[in-house]
PDB file of C-alpha atoms in Angstrom:
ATOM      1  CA  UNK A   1      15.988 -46.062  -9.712  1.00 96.00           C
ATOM      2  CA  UNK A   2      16.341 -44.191  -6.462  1.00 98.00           C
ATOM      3  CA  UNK A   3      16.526 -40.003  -6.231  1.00 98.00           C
ATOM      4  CA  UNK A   4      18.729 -39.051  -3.607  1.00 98.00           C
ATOM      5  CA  UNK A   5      16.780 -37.317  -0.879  1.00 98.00           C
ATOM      6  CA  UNK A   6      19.416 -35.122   1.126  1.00 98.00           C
ATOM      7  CA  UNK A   7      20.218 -32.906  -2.592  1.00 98.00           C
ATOM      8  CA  UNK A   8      18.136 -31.301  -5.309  1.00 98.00           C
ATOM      9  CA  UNK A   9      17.712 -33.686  -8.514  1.00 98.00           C
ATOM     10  CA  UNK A  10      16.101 -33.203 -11.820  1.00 98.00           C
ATOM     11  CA  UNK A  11      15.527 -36.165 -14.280  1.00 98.00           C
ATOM     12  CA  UNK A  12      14.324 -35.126 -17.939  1.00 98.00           C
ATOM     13  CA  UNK A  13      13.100 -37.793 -20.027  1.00 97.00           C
ATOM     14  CA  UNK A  14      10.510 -38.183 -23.102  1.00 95.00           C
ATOM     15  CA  UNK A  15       9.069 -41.720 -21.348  1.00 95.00           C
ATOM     16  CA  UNK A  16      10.243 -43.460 -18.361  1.00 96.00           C
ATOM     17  CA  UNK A  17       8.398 -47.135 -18.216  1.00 95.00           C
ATOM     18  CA  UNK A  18       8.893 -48.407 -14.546  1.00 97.00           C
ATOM     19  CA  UNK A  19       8.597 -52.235 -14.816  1.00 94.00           C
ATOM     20  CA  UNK A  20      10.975 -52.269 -11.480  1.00 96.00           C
ATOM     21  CA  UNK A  21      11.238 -50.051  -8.262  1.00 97.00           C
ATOM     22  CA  UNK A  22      11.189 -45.969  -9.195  1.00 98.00           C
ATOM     23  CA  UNK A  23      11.914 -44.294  -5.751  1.00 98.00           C
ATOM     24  CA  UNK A  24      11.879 -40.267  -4.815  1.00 98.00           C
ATOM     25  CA  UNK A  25      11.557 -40.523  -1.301  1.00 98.00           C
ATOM     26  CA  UNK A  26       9.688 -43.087   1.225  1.00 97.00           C
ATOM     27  CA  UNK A  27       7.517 -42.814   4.621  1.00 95.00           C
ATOM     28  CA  UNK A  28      10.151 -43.284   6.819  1.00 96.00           C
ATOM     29  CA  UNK A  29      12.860 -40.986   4.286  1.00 97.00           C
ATOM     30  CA  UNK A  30      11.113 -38.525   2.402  1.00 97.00           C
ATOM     31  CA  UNK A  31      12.289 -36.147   0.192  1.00 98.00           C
ATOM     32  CA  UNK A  32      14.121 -33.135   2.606  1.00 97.00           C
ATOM     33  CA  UNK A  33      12.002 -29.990   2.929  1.00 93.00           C
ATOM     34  CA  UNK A  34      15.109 -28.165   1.715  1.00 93.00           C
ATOM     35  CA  UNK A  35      15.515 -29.521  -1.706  1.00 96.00           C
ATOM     36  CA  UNK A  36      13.426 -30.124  -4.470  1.00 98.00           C
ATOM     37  CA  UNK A  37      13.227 -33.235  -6.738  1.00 98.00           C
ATOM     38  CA  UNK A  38      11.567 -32.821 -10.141  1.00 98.00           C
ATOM     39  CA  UNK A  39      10.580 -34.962 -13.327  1.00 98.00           C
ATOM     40  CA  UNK A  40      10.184 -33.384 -16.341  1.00 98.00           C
ATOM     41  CA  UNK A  41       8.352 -34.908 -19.543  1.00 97.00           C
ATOM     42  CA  UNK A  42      10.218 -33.470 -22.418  1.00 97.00           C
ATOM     43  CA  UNK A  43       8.327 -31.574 -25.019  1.00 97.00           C
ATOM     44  CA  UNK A  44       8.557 -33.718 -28.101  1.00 94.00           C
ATOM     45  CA  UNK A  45       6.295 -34.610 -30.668  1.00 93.00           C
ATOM     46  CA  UNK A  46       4.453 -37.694 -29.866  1.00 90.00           C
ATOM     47  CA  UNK A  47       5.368 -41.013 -32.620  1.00 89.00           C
ATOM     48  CA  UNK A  48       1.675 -42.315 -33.441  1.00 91.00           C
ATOM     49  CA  UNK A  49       3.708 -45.031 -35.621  1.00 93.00           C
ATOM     50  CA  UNK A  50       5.351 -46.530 -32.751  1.00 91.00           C
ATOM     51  CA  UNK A  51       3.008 -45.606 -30.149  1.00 91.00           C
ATOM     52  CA  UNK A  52      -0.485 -45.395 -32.243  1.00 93.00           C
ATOM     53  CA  UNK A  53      -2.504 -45.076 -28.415  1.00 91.00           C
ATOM     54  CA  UNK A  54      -0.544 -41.983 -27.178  1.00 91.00           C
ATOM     55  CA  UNK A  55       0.913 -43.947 -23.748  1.00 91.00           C
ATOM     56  CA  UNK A  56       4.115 -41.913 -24.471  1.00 91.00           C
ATOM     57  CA  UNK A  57       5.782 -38.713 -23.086  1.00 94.00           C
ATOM     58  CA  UNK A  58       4.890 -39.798 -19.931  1.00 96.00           C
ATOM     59  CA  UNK A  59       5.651 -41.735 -16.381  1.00 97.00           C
ATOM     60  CA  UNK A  60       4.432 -45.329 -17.138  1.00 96.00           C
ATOM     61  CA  UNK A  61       4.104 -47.789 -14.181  1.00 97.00           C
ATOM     62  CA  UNK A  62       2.847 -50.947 -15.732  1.00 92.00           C
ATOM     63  CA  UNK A  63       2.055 -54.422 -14.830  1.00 89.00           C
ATOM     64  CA  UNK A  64       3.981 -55.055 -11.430  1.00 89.00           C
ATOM     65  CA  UNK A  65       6.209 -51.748 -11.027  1.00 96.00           C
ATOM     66  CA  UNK A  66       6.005 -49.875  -7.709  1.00 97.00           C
ATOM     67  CA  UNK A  67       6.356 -46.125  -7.537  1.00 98.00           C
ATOM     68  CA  UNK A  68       7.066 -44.537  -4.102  1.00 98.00           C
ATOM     69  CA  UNK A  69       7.129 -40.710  -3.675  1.00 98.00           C
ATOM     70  CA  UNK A  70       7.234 -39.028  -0.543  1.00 98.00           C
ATOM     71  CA  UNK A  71       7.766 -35.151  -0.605  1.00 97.00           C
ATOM     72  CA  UNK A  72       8.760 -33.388   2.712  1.00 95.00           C
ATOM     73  CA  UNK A  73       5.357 -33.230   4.448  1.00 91.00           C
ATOM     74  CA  UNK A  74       3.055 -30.115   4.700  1.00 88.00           C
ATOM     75  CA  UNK A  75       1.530 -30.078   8.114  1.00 85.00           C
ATOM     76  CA  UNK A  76      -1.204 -29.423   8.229  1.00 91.00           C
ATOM     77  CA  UNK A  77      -2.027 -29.565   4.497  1.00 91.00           C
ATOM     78  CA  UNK A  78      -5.120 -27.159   4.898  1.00 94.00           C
ATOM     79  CA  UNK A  79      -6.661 -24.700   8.064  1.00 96.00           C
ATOM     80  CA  UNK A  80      -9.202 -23.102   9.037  1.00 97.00           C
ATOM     81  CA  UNK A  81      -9.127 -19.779   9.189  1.00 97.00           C
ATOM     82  CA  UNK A  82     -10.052 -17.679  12.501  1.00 97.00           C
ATOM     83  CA  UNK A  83     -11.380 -14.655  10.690  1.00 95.00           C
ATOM     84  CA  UNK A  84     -13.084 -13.694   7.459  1.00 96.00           C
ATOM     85  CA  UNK A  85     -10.368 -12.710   5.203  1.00 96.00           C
ATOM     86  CA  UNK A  86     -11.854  -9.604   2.747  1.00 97.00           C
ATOM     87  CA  UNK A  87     -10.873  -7.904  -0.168  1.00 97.00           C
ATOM     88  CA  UNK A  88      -7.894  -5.679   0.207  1.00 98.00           C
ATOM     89  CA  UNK A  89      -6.004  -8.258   3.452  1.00 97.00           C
ATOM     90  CA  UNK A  90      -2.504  -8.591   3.271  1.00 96.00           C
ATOM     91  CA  UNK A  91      -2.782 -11.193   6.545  1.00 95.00           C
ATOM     92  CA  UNK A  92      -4.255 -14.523   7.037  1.00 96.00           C
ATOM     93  CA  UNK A  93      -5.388 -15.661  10.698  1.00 95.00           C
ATOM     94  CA  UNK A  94      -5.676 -19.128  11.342  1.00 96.00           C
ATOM     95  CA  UNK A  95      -7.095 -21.682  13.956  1.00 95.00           C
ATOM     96  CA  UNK A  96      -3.709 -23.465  14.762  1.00 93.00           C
ATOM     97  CA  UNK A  97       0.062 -23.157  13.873  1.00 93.00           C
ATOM     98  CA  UNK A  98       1.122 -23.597  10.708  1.00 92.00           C
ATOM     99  CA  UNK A  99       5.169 -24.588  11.448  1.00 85.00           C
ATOM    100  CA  UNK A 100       5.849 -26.296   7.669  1.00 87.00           C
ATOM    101  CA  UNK A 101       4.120 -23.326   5.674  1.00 92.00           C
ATOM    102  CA  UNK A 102       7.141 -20.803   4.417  1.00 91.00           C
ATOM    103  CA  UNK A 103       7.592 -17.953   2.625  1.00 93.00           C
ATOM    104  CA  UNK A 104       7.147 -18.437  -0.773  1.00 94.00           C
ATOM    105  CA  UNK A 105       4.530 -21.062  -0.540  1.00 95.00           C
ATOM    106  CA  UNK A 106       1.522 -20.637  -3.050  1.00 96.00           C
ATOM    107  CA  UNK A 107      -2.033 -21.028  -0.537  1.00 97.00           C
ATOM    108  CA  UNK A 108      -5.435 -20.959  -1.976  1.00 98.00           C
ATOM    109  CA  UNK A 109      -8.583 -19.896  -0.839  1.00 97.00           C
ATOM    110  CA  UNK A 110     -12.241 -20.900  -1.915  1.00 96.00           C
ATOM    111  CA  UNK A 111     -14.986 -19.144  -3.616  1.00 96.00           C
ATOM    112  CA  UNK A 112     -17.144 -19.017  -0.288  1.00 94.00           C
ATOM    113  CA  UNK A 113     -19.951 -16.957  -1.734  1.00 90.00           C
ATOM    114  CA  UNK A 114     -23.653 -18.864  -0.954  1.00 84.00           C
ATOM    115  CA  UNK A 115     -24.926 -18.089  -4.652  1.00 85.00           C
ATOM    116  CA  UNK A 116     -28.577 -16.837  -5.556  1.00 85.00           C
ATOM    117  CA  UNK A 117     -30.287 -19.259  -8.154  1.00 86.00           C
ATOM    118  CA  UNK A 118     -29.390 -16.258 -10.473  1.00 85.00           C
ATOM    119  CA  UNK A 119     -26.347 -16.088  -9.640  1.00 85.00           C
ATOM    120  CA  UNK A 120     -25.275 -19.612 -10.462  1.00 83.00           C
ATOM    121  CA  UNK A 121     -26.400 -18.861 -13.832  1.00 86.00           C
ATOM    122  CA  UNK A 122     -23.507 -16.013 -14.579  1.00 89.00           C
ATOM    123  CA  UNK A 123     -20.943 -17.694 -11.870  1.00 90.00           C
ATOM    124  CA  UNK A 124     -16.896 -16.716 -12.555  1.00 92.00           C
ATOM    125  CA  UNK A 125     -15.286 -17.970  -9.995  1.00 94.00           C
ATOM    126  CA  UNK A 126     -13.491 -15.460  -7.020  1.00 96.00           C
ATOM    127  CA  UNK A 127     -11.066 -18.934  -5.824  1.00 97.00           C
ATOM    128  CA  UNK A 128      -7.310 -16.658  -4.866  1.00 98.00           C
ATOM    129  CA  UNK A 129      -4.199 -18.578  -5.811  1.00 97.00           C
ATOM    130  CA  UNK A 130      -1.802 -16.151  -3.293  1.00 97.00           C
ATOM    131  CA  UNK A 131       2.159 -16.635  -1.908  1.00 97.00           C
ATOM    132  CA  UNK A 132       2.665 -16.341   1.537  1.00 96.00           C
ATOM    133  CA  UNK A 133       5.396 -13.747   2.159  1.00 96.00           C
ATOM    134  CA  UNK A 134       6.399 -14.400   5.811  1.00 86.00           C
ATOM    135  CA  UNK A 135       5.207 -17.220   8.149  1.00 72.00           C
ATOM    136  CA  UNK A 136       5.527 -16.970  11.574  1.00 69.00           C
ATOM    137  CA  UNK A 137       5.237 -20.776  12.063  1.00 70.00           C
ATOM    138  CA  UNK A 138       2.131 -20.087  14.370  1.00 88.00           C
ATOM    139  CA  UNK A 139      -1.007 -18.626  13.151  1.00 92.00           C
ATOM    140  CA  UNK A 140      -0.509 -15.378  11.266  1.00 93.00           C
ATOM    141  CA  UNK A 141       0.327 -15.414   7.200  1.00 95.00           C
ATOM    142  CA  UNK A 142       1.300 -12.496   5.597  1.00 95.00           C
ATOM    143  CA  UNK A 143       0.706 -12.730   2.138  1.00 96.00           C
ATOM    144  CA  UNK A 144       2.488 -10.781  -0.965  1.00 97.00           C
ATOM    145  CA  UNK A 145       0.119  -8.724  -2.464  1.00 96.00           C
ATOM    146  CA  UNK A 146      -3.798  -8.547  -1.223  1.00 97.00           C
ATOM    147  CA  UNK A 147      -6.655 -10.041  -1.067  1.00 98.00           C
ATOM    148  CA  UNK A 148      -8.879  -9.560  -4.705  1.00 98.00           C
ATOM    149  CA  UNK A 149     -12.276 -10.654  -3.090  1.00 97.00           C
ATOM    150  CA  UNK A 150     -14.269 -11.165   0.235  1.00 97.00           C
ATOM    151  CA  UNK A 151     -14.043 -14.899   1.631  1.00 97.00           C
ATOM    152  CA  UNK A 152     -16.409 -14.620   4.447  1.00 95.00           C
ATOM    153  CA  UNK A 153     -17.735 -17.731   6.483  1.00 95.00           C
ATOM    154  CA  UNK A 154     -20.678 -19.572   6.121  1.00 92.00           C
ATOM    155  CA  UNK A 155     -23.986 -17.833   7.760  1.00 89.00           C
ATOM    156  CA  UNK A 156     -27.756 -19.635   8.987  1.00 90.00           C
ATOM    157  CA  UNK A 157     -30.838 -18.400   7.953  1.00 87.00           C
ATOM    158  CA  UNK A 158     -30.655 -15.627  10.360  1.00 93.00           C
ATOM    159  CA  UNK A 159     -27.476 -14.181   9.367  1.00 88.00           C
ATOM    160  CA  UNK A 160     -25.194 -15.652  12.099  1.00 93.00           C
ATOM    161  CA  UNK A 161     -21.620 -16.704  11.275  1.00 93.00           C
ATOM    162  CA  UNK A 162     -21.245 -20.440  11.729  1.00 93.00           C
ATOM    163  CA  UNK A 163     -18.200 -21.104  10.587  1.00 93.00           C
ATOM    164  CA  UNK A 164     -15.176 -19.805   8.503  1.00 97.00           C
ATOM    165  CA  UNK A 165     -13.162 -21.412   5.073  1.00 97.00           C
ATOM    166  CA  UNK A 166     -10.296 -23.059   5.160  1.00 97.00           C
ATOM    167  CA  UNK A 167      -6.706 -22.351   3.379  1.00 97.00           C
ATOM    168  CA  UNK A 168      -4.776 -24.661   1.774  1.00 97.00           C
ATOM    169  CA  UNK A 169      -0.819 -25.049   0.819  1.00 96.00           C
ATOM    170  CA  UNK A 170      -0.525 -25.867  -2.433  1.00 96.00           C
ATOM    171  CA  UNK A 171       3.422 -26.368  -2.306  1.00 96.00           C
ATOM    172  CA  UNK A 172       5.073 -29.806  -2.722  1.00 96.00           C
ATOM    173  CA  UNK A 173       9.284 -30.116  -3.320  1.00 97.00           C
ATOM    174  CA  UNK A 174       8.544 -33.239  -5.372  1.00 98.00           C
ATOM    175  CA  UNK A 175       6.765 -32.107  -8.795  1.00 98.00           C
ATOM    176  CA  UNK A 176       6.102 -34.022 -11.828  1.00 98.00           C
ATOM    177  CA  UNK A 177       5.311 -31.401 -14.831  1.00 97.00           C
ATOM    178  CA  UNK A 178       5.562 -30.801 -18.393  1.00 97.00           C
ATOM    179  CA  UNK A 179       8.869 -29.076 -19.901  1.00 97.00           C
ATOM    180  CA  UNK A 180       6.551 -27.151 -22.000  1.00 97.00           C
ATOM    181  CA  UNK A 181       2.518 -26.843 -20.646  1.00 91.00           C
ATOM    182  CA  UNK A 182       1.689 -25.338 -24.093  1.00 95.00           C
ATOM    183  CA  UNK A 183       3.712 -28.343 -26.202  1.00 95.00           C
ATOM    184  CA  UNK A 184       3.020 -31.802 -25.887  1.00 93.00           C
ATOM    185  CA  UNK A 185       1.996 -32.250 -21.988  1.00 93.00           C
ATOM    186  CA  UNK A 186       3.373 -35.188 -20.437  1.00 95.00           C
ATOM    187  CA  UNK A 187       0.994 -37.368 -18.255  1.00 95.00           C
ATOM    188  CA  UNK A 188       1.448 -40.186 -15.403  1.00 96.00           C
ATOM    189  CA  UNK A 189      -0.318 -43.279 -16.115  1.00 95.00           C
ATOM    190  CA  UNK A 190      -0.145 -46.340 -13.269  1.00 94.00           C
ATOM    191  CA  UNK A 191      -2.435 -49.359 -14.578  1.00 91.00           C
ATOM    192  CA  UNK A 192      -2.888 -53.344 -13.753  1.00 84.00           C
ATOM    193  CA  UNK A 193      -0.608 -54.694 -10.957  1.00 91.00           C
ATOM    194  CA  UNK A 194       1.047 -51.421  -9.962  1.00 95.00           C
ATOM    195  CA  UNK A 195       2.244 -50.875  -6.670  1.00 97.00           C
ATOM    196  CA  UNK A 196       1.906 -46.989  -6.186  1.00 97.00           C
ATOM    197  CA  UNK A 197       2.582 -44.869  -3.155  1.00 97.00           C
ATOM    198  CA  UNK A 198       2.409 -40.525  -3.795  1.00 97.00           C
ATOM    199  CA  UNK A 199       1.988 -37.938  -1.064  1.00 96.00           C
ATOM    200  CA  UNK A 200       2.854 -34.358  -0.872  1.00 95.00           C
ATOM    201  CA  UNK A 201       3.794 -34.433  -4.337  1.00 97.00           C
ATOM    202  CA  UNK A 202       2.715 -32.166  -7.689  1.00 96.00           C
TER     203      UNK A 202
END
């Protein structure tokens, strides 16, 4: 079962068992950056009669199947970033160009705080889930919305800056999800002989 590449697919199904060749892109065709291809794991109840272990609503790739998926490649996947980004910045700076990341792409950053021993002890995380809203495909990110939190850069005993976190792009066009997170969540399950291949996918 191949997915085109060059168009945006969908496939919906409550299990699909690959004991042959399921294909969504390969290394030397992968899926175009301007489409999207998605599998969705319908949300129905799971049937403990016939499947009393729970393998179902699911991608299966048992025994000798081969699974290839190649999404459109984000380059580089993660940066680092050429200044501290603080609370209230609507800009990201970063170290080198960042020609694949677009508008619209979700980006993280980290929880770069060095922690007290106290501090551990009440820790909520400050990690910022944020969508770029222009790229300039070099080193600037503007970002929609700002900044919640400081990120600042790792520091020696003395104070001194020694160097600064890293942003990553969290956006692939080739996703694998749930039709319903809150139903019955589908999984993806590869055991014994499989022959599996995945980058840049979700």
């Amino acid at each position: 079962l191949r997915f085109r590449t060059d168009i945006n697919t969908r496939l919906k199904v409550g299990t699909l068992v690959v004991f042959g060749y399921l294909e969504i892109g390969t290394a030397a065709t992968p899926v175009d950056e301007d489409v999207n291809a998605e599998l969705i794991i319908a949300d129905q109840p799971l049937d403990t009669t016939t499947d009393p272990n729970q393998f179902g609503t699911a991608l299966l790739v048992l025994h000798e199947g081969k699974l290839t998926i190649h999404g459109a490649p984000k380059q580089p996947g993660f940066v680092r970033l050429a200044q501290e980004p603080l609370q209230g910045a609507t800009t990201l700076f970063t170290t080198e160009a960042v020609e694949s990341w677009k508008p619209g792409d979700r980006i993280v950053l980290p929880d770069t705080r060095q922690l007290t021993l106290a501090e551990r002890n009440t820790y909520v995380p400050q990690i910022e889930t944020l969508t770029i809203g222009a790229a300039t495909g070099g080193t600037q990110l503007s970002l929609i919305g700002s900044l919640q939190f400081d990120h600042k850069g790792a520091r020696d005993g003395n104070g001194l800056l020694e160097f600064l976190p890293h942003v990553a792009n969290l956006t692939r066009n080739v996703v694998i999800r749930s039709e319903n997170p809150a139903g019955t969540r589908g999984h993806v399950l590869t055991n014994h002989q499989a022959d599996v291949d995945i980058r840049y996918a979700e």
